Short mmCIF file of C-alpha atoms in Angstrom, two decimals:
data_model
loop_
_atom_site.label_atom_id
_atom_site.label_comp_id
_atom_site.label_asym_id
_atom_site.label_seq_id
_atom_site.Cartn_x
_atom_site.Cartn_y
_atom_site.Cartn_z
CA MET A 476 -133.40 -110.63 -112.28
CA SER A 477 -131.24 -113.90 -112.00
CA LYS A 478 -129.56 -113.47 -107.97
CA ILE A 479 -126.49 -114.60 -106.40
CA ILE A 480 -126.80 -114.43 -102.97
CA ILE A 481 -122.49 -115.24 -101.32
CA ALA A 482 -124.19 -115.68 -97.38
CA GLY A 483 -121.52 -116.65 -94.84
CA LEU A 484 -123.16 -118.80 -92.42
CA GLY A 485 -120.84 -117.63 -89.46
CA PRO A 486 -119.14 -120.48 -87.37
CA GLY A 487 -121.22 -122.93 -87.88
CA SER A 488 -123.98 -122.64 -84.49
CA PRO A 489 -127.57 -121.99 -85.57
CA GLU A 490 -127.73 -119.74 -83.05
CA ASP A 491 -124.63 -118.24 -84.90
CA ILE A 492 -126.63 -117.80 -88.42
CA THR A 493 -127.80 -114.32 -88.82
CA PRO A 494 -131.68 -113.96 -89.55
CA ALA A 495 -131.29 -112.47 -92.98
CA VAL A 496 -129.18 -115.91 -93.91
CA VAL A 497 -131.62 -117.51 -92.95
CA GLU A 498 -134.48 -115.95 -95.44
CA ALA A 499 -132.08 -116.06 -98.26
CA VAL A 500 -131.61 -119.79 -97.73
CA ARG A 501 -135.99 -120.01 -97.70
CA GLY A 502 -136.19 -118.26 -101.03
CA ALA A 503 -133.49 -119.79 -102.38
CA ASP A 504 -134.58 -121.77 -105.68
CA ALA A 505 -130.59 -123.23 -105.62
CA ILE A 506 -127.72 -123.94 -103.16
CA VAL A 507 -123.87 -124.90 -103.73
CA GLY A 508 -121.74 -124.92 -101.00
CA TYR A 509 -119.01 -127.36 -99.66
CA LYS A 510 -121.53 -130.49 -98.95
CA TYR A 511 -119.74 -130.40 -94.64
CA TYR A 512 -121.94 -127.08 -94.30
CA PHE A 513 -125.17 -128.29 -95.67
CA GLN A 514 -125.57 -129.30 -92.32
CA PHE A 515 -126.04 -126.41 -90.53
CA ILE A 516 -129.17 -124.73 -93.03
CA ALA A 517 -130.93 -128.65 -93.14
CA PRO A 518 -133.56 -127.21 -91.44
CA TYR A 519 -134.35 -124.17 -93.73
CA VAL A 520 -133.68 -125.84 -97.63
CA PRO A 521 -137.20 -125.78 -98.85
CA ASP A 522 -138.68 -128.23 -100.45
CA GLY A 523 -137.90 -128.38 -104.37
CA CYS A 524 -134.56 -126.80 -104.16
CA GLU A 525 -131.88 -127.79 -105.82
CA CYS A 526 -128.79 -128.70 -103.32
CA ILE A 527 -125.01 -128.93 -104.84
CA ASP A 528 -122.32 -129.51 -102.60
CA THR A 529 -118.82 -130.51 -103.76
CA GLY A 530 -115.34 -131.24 -101.61
CA MET A 531 -112.68 -129.09 -100.58
CA LYS A 532 -110.62 -127.26 -102.59
CA ARG A 533 -113.32 -126.76 -104.96
CA GLU A 534 -114.35 -123.58 -104.97
CA ARG A 535 -114.09 -122.61 -108.35
CA GLU A 536 -115.94 -124.56 -110.04
CA ARG A 537 -118.85 -123.90 -106.76
CA ALA A 538 -118.62 -120.68 -108.31
CA GLU A 539 -119.48 -121.37 -111.77
CA THR A 540 -122.15 -123.62 -110.65
CA ALA A 541 -123.95 -120.42 -109.54
CA LEU A 542 -122.81 -118.09 -112.05
CA ARG A 543 -124.73 -121.08 -114.55
CA LEU A 544 -127.84 -121.11 -112.30
CA ALA A 545 -128.35 -117.48 -111.70
CA GLU A 546 -127.48 -117.08 -115.94
CA ALA A 547 -130.33 -119.78 -116.25
CA GLY A 548 -132.78 -117.56 -114.46
CA LYS A 549 -132.41 -118.59 -110.95
CA THR A 550 -132.30 -117.42 -107.43
CA VAL A 551 -128.68 -119.52 -105.86
CA VAL A 552 -127.86 -118.98 -102.23
CA VAL A 553 -124.00 -120.03 -102.03
CA ILE A 554 -122.96 -121.60 -98.95
CA SER A 555 -119.52 -120.19 -96.97
CA SER A 556 -118.98 -120.66 -92.96
CA GLY A 557 -117.40 -117.50 -91.26
CA ASP A 558 -117.51 -114.45 -93.38
CA ALA A 559 -117.49 -115.07 -96.75
CA GLY A 560 -116.14 -112.25 -97.56
CA ILE A 561 -112.98 -113.73 -95.29
CA TYR A 562 -111.74 -115.91 -97.09
CA GLY A 563 -114.72 -117.07 -98.37
CA MET A 564 -116.51 -117.95 -101.53
CA ALA A 565 -117.07 -113.78 -102.27
CA PRO A 566 -114.21 -112.81 -104.15
CA LEU A 567 -113.91 -115.38 -106.73
CA ILE A 568 -117.68 -114.95 -107.50
CA TYR A 569 -116.71 -110.98 -107.78
CA GLU A 570 -113.82 -111.79 -109.95
CA MET A 571 -115.49 -113.64 -112.12
CA LEU A 572 -118.67 -111.07 -112.87
CA ALA A 573 -115.57 -109.02 -113.41
CA GLY A 574 -113.86 -111.04 -116.13
CA ALA A 575 -111.02 -110.57 -114.08
CA PRO A 576 -107.65 -112.17 -115.91
CA HIS A 577 -107.60 -115.12 -113.27
CA ALA A 578 -110.49 -116.07 -113.56
CA SER A 579 -111.56 -119.15 -115.32
CA ARG A 580 -114.67 -118.14 -116.63
CA PRO A 581 -116.78 -114.60 -117.41
CA VAL A 582 -120.56 -114.11 -117.48
CA ARG A 583 -122.10 -116.06 -120.87
CA GLY A 584 -122.71 -112.61 -123.16
CA GLY A 585 -120.21 -110.76 -120.87
CA SER A 586 -121.69 -108.74 -118.84
CA SER A 587 -122.69 -109.53 -115.36
CA ALA A 588 -125.73 -106.80 -115.95
CA THR A 589 -128.25 -108.97 -115.67
CA ILE A 590 -127.49 -110.75 -112.49
CA GLU A 591 -127.80 -109.70 -108.97
CA VAL A 592 -125.26 -110.05 -106.80
CA VAL A 593 -126.29 -109.49 -102.75
CA THR A 594 -122.90 -110.66 -100.01
CA LEU A 595 -124.82 -111.30 -96.64
CA PRO A 596 -122.45 -111.29 -93.79
CA GLY A 597 -121.72 -113.90 -91.21
CA ILE A 598 -119.80 -114.16 -87.80
CA SER A 599 -116.55 -114.52 -88.93
CA ALA A 600 -114.63 -117.45 -87.20
CA PHE A 601 -111.98 -115.27 -85.21
CA GLN A 602 -114.69 -113.09 -83.98
CA LYS A 603 -116.59 -116.02 -82.50
CA ALA A 604 -113.05 -117.47 -81.55
CA ALA A 605 -112.38 -113.95 -79.42
CA ALA A 606 -116.02 -113.74 -77.85
CA LEU A 607 -114.93 -117.94 -76.50
CA LEU A 608 -111.70 -116.03 -75.13
CA GLY A 609 -112.95 -113.68 -73.73
CA ALA A 610 -111.96 -109.69 -75.24
CA PRO A 611 -109.04 -109.74 -77.39
CA ILE A 612 -109.77 -108.10 -80.66
CA GLY A 613 -110.24 -104.67 -78.15
CA HIS A 614 -107.97 -102.75 -80.43
CA ASP A 615 -106.15 -102.79 -84.47
CA LEU A 616 -106.43 -106.34 -85.61
CA ALA A 617 -104.88 -108.03 -88.36
CA VAL A 618 -105.95 -111.73 -89.64
CA ILE A 619 -103.30 -113.42 -91.40
CA SER A 620 -103.73 -117.24 -93.36
CA LEU A 621 -101.43 -119.43 -93.06
CA SER A 622 -102.45 -121.26 -95.93
CA ASP A 623 -99.79 -120.69 -99.28
CA LEU A 624 -102.14 -122.43 -102.28
CA MET A 625 -102.80 -119.02 -103.19
CA THR A 626 -100.55 -116.73 -101.25
CA PRO A 627 -96.54 -117.04 -101.24
CA TRP A 628 -94.87 -117.98 -98.28
CA ALA A 629 -92.69 -115.29 -98.28
CA THR A 630 -95.05 -113.03 -98.96
CA ILE A 631 -96.94 -114.72 -95.46
CA GLU A 632 -93.76 -114.38 -93.86
CA ARG A 633 -93.48 -110.60 -94.35
CA ARG A 634 -97.06 -110.33 -93.22
CA ILE A 635 -96.25 -112.26 -90.36
CA ARG A 636 -93.09 -109.32 -89.49
CA ALA A 637 -95.54 -105.86 -90.48
CA ALA A 638 -98.77 -107.76 -87.65
CA ALA A 639 -95.88 -109.63 -85.25
CA GLU A 640 -93.88 -105.82 -85.35
CA ALA A 641 -96.65 -103.39 -85.35
CA ASP A 642 -98.35 -104.96 -82.41
CA PHE A 643 -101.60 -106.11 -84.10
CA VAL A 644 -103.82 -108.63 -82.14
CA THR A 645 -103.35 -111.12 -84.63
CA ALA A 646 -105.48 -113.70 -85.89
CA VAL A 647 -104.53 -116.68 -87.55
CA TYR A 648 -106.20 -118.66 -89.58
CA ASN A 649 -105.14 -122.06 -91.21
CA PRO A 650 -102.17 -122.65 -88.74
CA ARG A 651 -101.39 -126.47 -89.51
CA SER A 652 -102.91 -129.56 -91.53
CA HIS A 653 -100.99 -132.71 -92.19
CA ASP A 654 -98.90 -131.55 -95.22
CA ARG A 655 -97.81 -127.38 -94.31
CA TYR A 656 -96.60 -128.17 -90.25
CA TRP A 657 -93.68 -125.76 -89.45
CA GLN A 658 -95.72 -123.11 -91.19
CA ILE A 659 -96.72 -122.63 -87.62
CA TYR A 660 -93.63 -122.84 -85.85
CA ARG A 661 -92.30 -120.00 -88.28
CA LEU A 662 -94.89 -117.45 -86.74
CA GLN A 663 -94.29 -118.75 -83.32
CA GLN A 664 -90.69 -118.05 -84.06
CA LEU A 665 -91.21 -114.50 -85.64
CA PHE A 666 -93.75 -113.16 -83.43
CA LEU A 667 -91.10 -113.90 -80.37
CA GLN A 668 -88.67 -112.02 -81.53
CA TYR A 669 -90.82 -108.83 -80.90
CA ARG A 670 -93.14 -109.88 -78.98
CA ARG A 671 -93.18 -111.39 -74.47
CA ALA A 672 -93.15 -115.38 -74.55
CA ASP A 673 -95.91 -114.46 -71.88
CA THR A 674 -97.68 -112.59 -74.15
CA PRO A 675 -101.73 -114.14 -74.27
CA LEU A 676 -102.37 -116.54 -76.60
CA GLY A 677 -105.49 -118.50 -76.93
CA TYR A 678 -107.12 -121.02 -79.64
CA VAL A 679 -110.63 -122.14 -80.24
CA ARG A 680 -110.92 -126.00 -82.44
CA GLN A 681 -114.47 -125.47 -84.26
CA ALA A 682 -115.98 -122.35 -82.51
CA GLY A 683 -119.24 -122.88 -82.38
CA ARG A 684 -119.96 -126.38 -83.22
CA GLU A 685 -120.49 -129.37 -80.68
CA GLU A 686 -116.86 -130.80 -80.78
CA GLN A 687 -115.83 -126.87 -79.76
CA GLN A 688 -112.47 -126.27 -77.59
CA VAL A 689 -111.11 -123.37 -75.73
CA THR A 690 -107.43 -122.55 -75.24
CA LEU A 691 -105.81 -119.84 -72.94
CA THR A 692 -101.79 -120.27 -72.96
CA THR A 693 -98.83 -118.12 -74.07
CA LEU A 694 -96.98 -116.83 -76.99
CA GLY A 695 -94.18 -119.13 -75.34
CA ASP A 696 -95.75 -121.72 -73.70
CA PHE A 697 -97.72 -121.97 -76.96
CA ASP A 698 -97.76 -126.32 -78.61
CA PRO A 699 -98.05 -125.97 -82.20
CA GLU A 700 -99.13 -129.76 -82.45
CA ARG A 701 -102.18 -129.10 -80.84
CA VAL A 702 -103.60 -126.99 -83.65
CA ASP A 703 -105.13 -127.84 -86.96
CA MET A 704 -107.18 -126.33 -89.88
CA PHE A 705 -110.68 -126.14 -87.55
CA THR A 706 -108.50 -124.35 -84.85
CA VAL A 707 -108.45 -120.42 -85.26
CA ILE A 708 -105.53 -118.62 -83.53
CA LEU A 709 -105.52 -115.47 -82.08
CA ILE A 710 -101.99 -113.87 -80.17
CA GLY A 711 -102.63 -110.05 -77.48
CA ASN A 712 -100.54 -107.42 -78.49
CA SER A 713 -97.70 -105.56 -75.93
CA GLN A 714 -101.14 -104.30 -74.09
CA THR A 715 -103.00 -107.87 -73.02
CA TYR A 716 -103.01 -109.43 -70.29
CA VAL A 717 -105.16 -112.35 -68.73
CA SER A 718 -108.27 -111.38 -65.57
CA ASP A 719 -110.18 -114.58 -64.33
CA GLY A 720 -109.82 -116.90 -67.13
CA ARG A 721 -110.57 -114.09 -69.77
CA MET A 722 -107.88 -112.62 -72.62
CA ILE A 723 -108.39 -108.64 -72.82
CA THR A 724 -106.42 -106.41 -75.07
CA PRO A 725 -107.91 -102.33 -73.92
CA ARG A 726 -110.04 -100.81 -76.33
CA GLY A 727 -106.47 -98.53 -75.71
CA TYR A 728 -102.78 -98.39 -75.39
CA TYR A 729 -103.87 -97.57 -71.23
CA ARG A 730 -106.25 -98.40 -69.17
CA GLU A 731 -106.15 -95.33 -66.98
CA GLN A 732 -108.95 -92.56 -67.09
CA PRO A 733 -109.23 -89.13 -65.49
CA GLY A 734 -109.67 -89.50 -61.61
CA ASP A 735 -107.57 -92.55 -61.18
CA GLY A 736 -104.67 -90.93 -59.99
CA VAL A 737 -103.33 -90.64 -63.32
CA GLY A 738 -102.48 -87.70 -64.70
CA ARG A 739 -101.58 -86.34 -67.80
CA GLY A 740 -98.02 -86.25 -68.25
CA GLN A 741 -97.69 -89.66 -66.95
CA GLN A 742 -100.03 -91.47 -69.45
CA ILE A 743 -98.18 -89.81 -71.92
CA MET A 744 -94.99 -91.66 -70.71
CA MET A 745 -96.80 -94.71 -69.95
CA GLU A 746 -97.81 -94.58 -73.27
CA SER A 747 -93.79 -94.18 -74.91
CA PHE A 748 -92.95 -96.35 -72.92
CA ARG A 749 -94.87 -99.23 -74.45
CA THR A 750 -94.43 -98.20 -77.36
CA ILE A 751 -90.46 -98.16 -76.98
CA GLU A 752 -90.56 -101.86 -75.24
CA GLY A 753 -92.99 -102.61 -78.81
CA GLU A 754 -90.30 -101.82 -80.78
CA LEU A 755 -86.93 -103.27 -79.35
CA ARG A 756 -85.52 -106.08 -81.39
CA ARG A 757 -85.38 -109.05 -77.78
CA SER A 758 -87.60 -109.17 -75.37
CA ASP A 759 -86.50 -111.12 -73.00
CA TYR A 760 -84.22 -108.55 -70.64
CA PRO A 761 -84.06 -108.94 -67.58
CA LEU A 762 -87.12 -106.58 -66.44
CA GLY A 763 -83.91 -104.06 -64.16
CA HIS A 764 -82.20 -104.01 -67.40
CA LYS A 765 -85.39 -103.08 -69.59
CA TRP A 766 -86.12 -100.89 -66.63
CA ALA A 767 -83.22 -98.43 -67.13
CA LEU A 768 -83.21 -99.46 -70.66
CA LEU A 769 -86.60 -98.18 -71.33
CA HIS A 770 -85.48 -94.49 -69.42
CA ALA A 771 -83.02 -94.24 -71.26
CA ILE A 772 -84.09 -94.62 -74.57
CA HIS A 773 -87.39 -92.29 -73.25
CA THR A 774 -84.26 -89.13 -72.88
CA THR A 775 -82.55 -90.37 -75.75
CA ALA A 776 -84.77 -91.36 -78.29
CA ASP A 777 -81.89 -93.65 -79.65
CA PHE A 778 -82.31 -97.15 -79.83
CA GLU A 779 -78.07 -97.92 -80.24
CA MET A 780 -79.08 -98.06 -76.39
CA GLU A 781 -79.80 -101.30 -76.71
CA ASP A 782 -76.23 -102.37 -77.57
CA ILE A 783 -74.39 -100.31 -75.78
CA LEU A 784 -75.91 -100.00 -72.41
CA TYR A 785 -74.55 -102.41 -70.08
CA THR A 786 -75.98 -103.56 -66.56
CA ASP A 787 -74.05 -105.56 -63.42
CA ASP A 788 -76.14 -108.35 -62.91
CA ARG A 789 -79.50 -107.37 -61.21
CA ALA A 790 -78.36 -103.95 -60.62
CA VAL A 791 -81.00 -102.27 -61.03
CA GLU A 792 -82.82 -104.22 -58.44
CA ARG A 793 -79.81 -104.23 -56.38
CA LEU A 794 -79.62 -100.53 -56.10
CA TYR A 795 -83.43 -100.67 -55.66
CA GLU A 796 -82.58 -102.58 -52.61
CA LYS A 797 -80.56 -100.18 -50.60
CA VAL A 798 -83.06 -98.08 -51.50
CA ALA A 799 -85.43 -99.45 -49.59
CA ASP A 800 -84.49 -100.04 -46.73
CA GLY A 801 -82.65 -97.57 -46.21
CA SER A 802 -78.62 -97.99 -46.96
CA LEU A 803 -78.30 -95.59 -49.40
CA ARG A 804 -79.72 -92.48 -48.61
CA THR A 805 -77.24 -89.53 -50.79
CA ILE A 806 -77.02 -89.99 -54.73
CA ILE A 807 -73.53 -88.32 -55.71
CA THR A 808 -73.74 -86.24 -59.39
CA ASP A 809 -70.13 -84.38 -61.15
CA VAL A 810 -72.30 -81.95 -62.66
CA THR A 811 -75.91 -79.43 -61.38
CA MET A 812 -77.73 -80.85 -64.49
CA ALA A 813 -76.79 -84.63 -63.61
CA CYS A 814 -78.55 -83.22 -60.02
CA SER A 815 -81.21 -81.30 -61.27
CA GLY A 816 -82.76 -83.94 -63.54
CA ILE A 817 -83.45 -86.82 -61.14
CA ARG A 818 -86.87 -86.73 -60.13
CA LYS A 819 -87.61 -84.57 -56.58
CA GLY A 820 -91.02 -86.55 -55.82
CA ALA A 821 -88.80 -89.47 -56.16
CA LEU A 822 -86.72 -88.51 -54.00
CA GLN A 823 -88.76 -86.90 -51.44
CA ARG A 824 -90.96 -90.06 -51.01
CA LEU A 825 -88.08 -92.69 -50.58
CA GLY A 826 -86.30 -89.46 -48.60
CA ILE A 827 -82.89 -89.23 -50.81
CA GLU A 828 -80.17 -86.66 -51.40
CA ALA A 829 -78.53 -85.86 -54.60
CA LYS A 830 -75.31 -83.93 -53.82
CA CYS A 831 -73.47 -82.43 -56.72
CA TYR A 832 -70.17 -80.48 -55.59
CA LEU A 833 -69.29 -78.45 -57.79
CA ALA A 834 -70.52 -75.24 -56.56
CA ASP A 835 -69.38 -75.57 -53.01
CA PRO A 836 -66.70 -73.11 -51.78
CA ARG A 837 -64.26 -75.46 -50.79
CA VAL A 838 -64.32 -76.88 -54.27
CA ILE A 839 -63.31 -73.86 -56.18
CA SER A 840 -60.70 -73.59 -53.98
CA LEU A 841 -58.84 -76.57 -54.34
CA THR A 842 -59.26 -76.05 -57.89
CA SER A 843 -57.99 -72.05 -57.90
CA HIS A 844 -55.00 -72.67 -55.66
CA PRO A 845 -53.11 -76.18 -55.23
CA ILE A 846 -53.20 -76.94 -50.99
CA PRO A 847 -50.89 -78.81 -48.97
CA GLU A 848 -52.17 -81.76 -47.93
CA GLN A 849 -51.45 -80.92 -44.03
CA SER A 850 -53.69 -77.48 -44.96
CA SER A 851 -56.04 -78.77 -46.35
CA PRO A 852 -59.84 -77.79 -45.14
CA THR A 853 -60.85 -81.53 -44.98
CA ARG A 854 -58.14 -83.16 -42.64
CA SER A 855 -58.09 -86.48 -44.48
CA LEU A 856 -58.90 -85.49 -47.79
CA SER A 857 -56.90 -87.28 -50.40
CA PRO A 858 -53.39 -85.29 -51.10
CA LEU A 859 -53.74 -83.10 -54.00
CA PRO A 860 -51.24 -82.86 -56.83
CA SER A 861 -48.89 -80.17 -57.41
CA GLU A 862 -50.69 -78.61 -60.61
CA ASN A 863 -54.43 -77.94 -60.64
CA ILE A 864 -57.12 -80.34 -61.06
CA THR A 865 -60.61 -79.90 -62.41
CA ARG A 866 -63.41 -79.01 -60.73
CA THR A 867 -65.83 -82.35 -61.09
CA GLN A 868 -62.31 -83.96 -59.59
CA ALA A 869 -62.66 -81.89 -56.37
CA GLY A 870 -65.82 -82.08 -56.12
CA ILE A 871 -65.25 -86.19 -56.26
CA ARG A 872 -62.42 -86.08 -53.46
CA LEU A 873 -64.86 -84.02 -50.95
CA ALA A 874 -68.01 -86.16 -51.76
CA VAL A 875 -65.63 -89.18 -51.39
CA GLU A 876 -64.59 -87.68 -47.53
CA GLU A 877 -68.55 -86.54 -46.61
CA HIS A 878 -70.54 -90.02 -48.45
CA PRO A 879 -67.76 -93.01 -49.48
CA ASP A 880 -70.70 -95.26 -49.74
CA ALA A 881 -72.95 -93.01 -52.26
CA LEU A 882 -74.46 -93.59 -55.09
CA PHE A 883 -72.39 -91.92 -57.71
CA ALA A 884 -73.19 -91.14 -61.81
CA PHE A 885 -71.52 -89.62 -64.26
CA GLY A 886 -72.93 -87.88 -67.28
CA ASN A 887 -70.22 -84.86 -68.44
CA ALA A 888 -66.63 -85.48 -66.94
CA PRO A 889 -64.62 -88.89 -66.96
CA THR A 890 -62.41 -86.89 -65.04
CA ALA A 891 -64.30 -87.40 -62.12
CA LEU A 892 -65.31 -90.67 -62.60
CA MET A 893 -61.71 -91.37 -62.89
CA GLU A 894 -60.71 -89.43 -60.18
CA LEU A 895 -63.51 -92.33 -58.39
CA CYS A 896 -61.56 -95.13 -59.53
CA ASP A 897 -58.85 -94.02 -57.86
CA LEU A 898 -60.26 -93.67 -55.28
CA ILE A 899 -61.63 -97.08 -54.55
CA ARG A 900 -58.33 -99.08 -55.38
CA ARG A 901 -56.78 -97.15 -52.67
CA GLY A 902 -59.62 -97.68 -50.18
CA LYS A 903 -61.36 -93.82 -50.36
CA ALA A 904 -64.08 -95.41 -51.72
CA ARG A 905 -66.68 -97.85 -51.05
CA PRO A 906 -69.72 -96.79 -53.35
CA ALA A 907 -72.74 -97.80 -53.34
CA GLY A 908 -72.93 -98.27 -57.11
CA ILE A 909 -71.41 -96.82 -59.65
CA ILE A 910 -73.85 -94.50 -63.02
CA ALA A 911 -70.68 -94.43 -65.90
CA ALA A 912 -71.78 -91.81 -68.87
CA PRO A 913 -70.15 -89.18 -69.20
CA VAL A 914 -70.07 -88.26 -73.05
CA GLY A 915 -67.35 -87.01 -75.30
CA PHE A 916 -63.89 -87.93 -76.58
CA VAL A 917 -61.22 -87.39 -74.30
CA HIS A 918 -60.60 -90.30 -71.45
CA VAL A 919 -64.45 -90.64 -72.04
CA CYS A 920 -64.13 -95.03 -72.95
CA GLU A 921 -61.20 -95.09 -70.84
CA SER A 922 -62.82 -94.01 -67.86
CA LYS A 923 -65.66 -96.61 -68.41
CA HIS A 924 -63.64 -98.74 -68.82
CA MET A 925 -61.50 -98.70 -65.84
CA VAL A 926 -64.66 -99.24 -64.06
CA LYS A 927 -66.03 -102.54 -65.48
CA PRO A 928 -63.18 -104.13 -63.17
CA PHE A 929 -64.91 -103.31 -59.82
CA ARG A 930 -67.18 -106.67 -59.82
CA ASP A 931 -68.67 -106.21 -56.70
CA ILE A 932 -69.98 -102.66 -56.82
CA PRO A 933 -72.90 -102.66 -59.21
CA LYS A 934 -72.36 -100.73 -62.11
CA ILE A 935 -74.44 -99.22 -65.23
CA ILE A 936 -72.29 -98.84 -67.96
CA VAL A 937 -73.46 -96.21 -71.15
CA GLU A 938 -70.37 -98.21 -73.27
CA GLY A 939 -68.37 -95.85 -76.06
CA ARG A 940 -68.75 -91.55 -76.64
CA LYS A 941 -72.44 -91.16 -76.11
CA GLY A 942 -73.95 -90.02 -72.91
CA GLY A 943 -74.75 -86.95 -71.09
CA SER A 944 -76.30 -85.27 -67.75
CA SER A 945 -79.43 -86.81 -68.80
CA LEU A 946 -78.53 -89.81 -69.57
CA ALA A 947 -77.69 -90.71 -66.22
CA ALA A 948 -80.52 -88.60 -64.57
CA THR A 949 -82.78 -90.96 -65.51
CA LEU A 950 -80.94 -93.79 -65.10
CA CYS A 951 -80.92 -92.60 -61.45
CA ASN A 952 -84.83 -92.43 -62.09
CA ALA A 953 -85.14 -95.68 -63.10
CA ILE A 954 -83.04 -96.65 -59.72
CA LEU A 955 -86.02 -94.94 -57.53
CA THR A 956 -88.56 -96.07 -59.44
CA PHE A 957 -87.54 -99.68 -60.04
CA ASP A 958 -91.01 -100.61 -58.55
CA ASP A 959 -93.24 -99.45 -61.22
CA ALA A 960 -90.93 -101.65 -63.23
CA ALA A 961 -93.00 -105.03 -63.58
CA GLN A 962 -97.02 -102.75 -64.18
CA LEU A 963 -94.91 -100.38 -66.66
CA ARG A 964 -95.82 -97.53 -64.64
CA PRO A 965 -93.60 -95.15 -65.28
CA GLY A 966 -94.06 -91.26 -64.05
CA ARG A 967 -95.47 -91.02 -61.42
CA ASP A 968 -92.89 -89.00 -59.73
CA LEU A 969 -93.34 -86.34 -62.58
#
């Protein structure tokens, strides 16, 4: 029986050629391949073996030659670099044997039954490059060629976007040639829409050969001018990191294991935050804003937060600094539910008190029976109007009397936020910061606009009608746990 063996030679070094391929070459009647690759198998070619080499872009001619020799009863080895099934000769030969409509030549006689075809795998160039870089392909992987000779660029770009958005580690073949110089720039641009600029990126030129060059950089610092058609690029996913000069992608989306002090609840929260981070439209948010944004989206599952969450410059960082230096010791919320959502573990760890005055007996008294200023239970309390006020307004008045420099968090009552703004303008309050996230339809947007002119007070605002007690609480938690932001390790106080 005639035989075609499609053999992957690996990336080019003799030690990377498999024993099965060496044995196949030694038993060949004829060898067909790109002329550059014959140097790698020269020691194994038997005497009398017919060697047929061609130049680049002659794949179809090589396949037709192999079929013709096999039909003549010879054992033919068709060689490809790397793995013959990955951008190699295997697909083309199988298509011709199957009589695919776009294959140029079916087997003589219309049947492939008399030709046995065997594919011998080889070490792919991206596998060799990965090994030289460390362990960058430890998780789900996409492989993309930027050559548009056989694939329309529009299709390639869709695949680039899909790989980047889905957080695949991505290997890139054929990144740049003399004529195709711009495609790699476009790939970098697309990936930066979904990945951080500091995402590890490595590339290897002439992997496994004497000219081998290994480079480790980042997605943002990568210079496309330094790569060519002999280069394979590996772009890490959101979890890839560099340690001791090695590029590493963990097998899971968090590296913590049972017994390392990370509970299952925290593991789930960490995975959630990393999922959210991977789906953000932007990757270049300042750390404090991103930390607050991740908390807000985690609580609401609403990615519109990316458009409506506003933070003053370094608001989260400045508020955490006040927590750390002891100048911020109290958080005041407008309603009890917001207070309940602030993590008790974080409050205890940092020595912070969270309070809500809504159930204070004085609030009930103030809202039920307006009292003249001179009869007020707190002598310096702001003058009360002749008509009733809301309980949340009264609660804020009392809170300002006792804690004028607290962090104030609003998730429910716009009237309470408006009351605080009035007290600030009258010099009665100087909050450490304000979280403005009341929810609703009446006075909600206006109350948030009223906060913005206080430029010297750090503010976090959920713009528009959206908000809620859970949002106010989680934004407080973002401040209290800001020291976990750089490592993206939320949830230690769960």
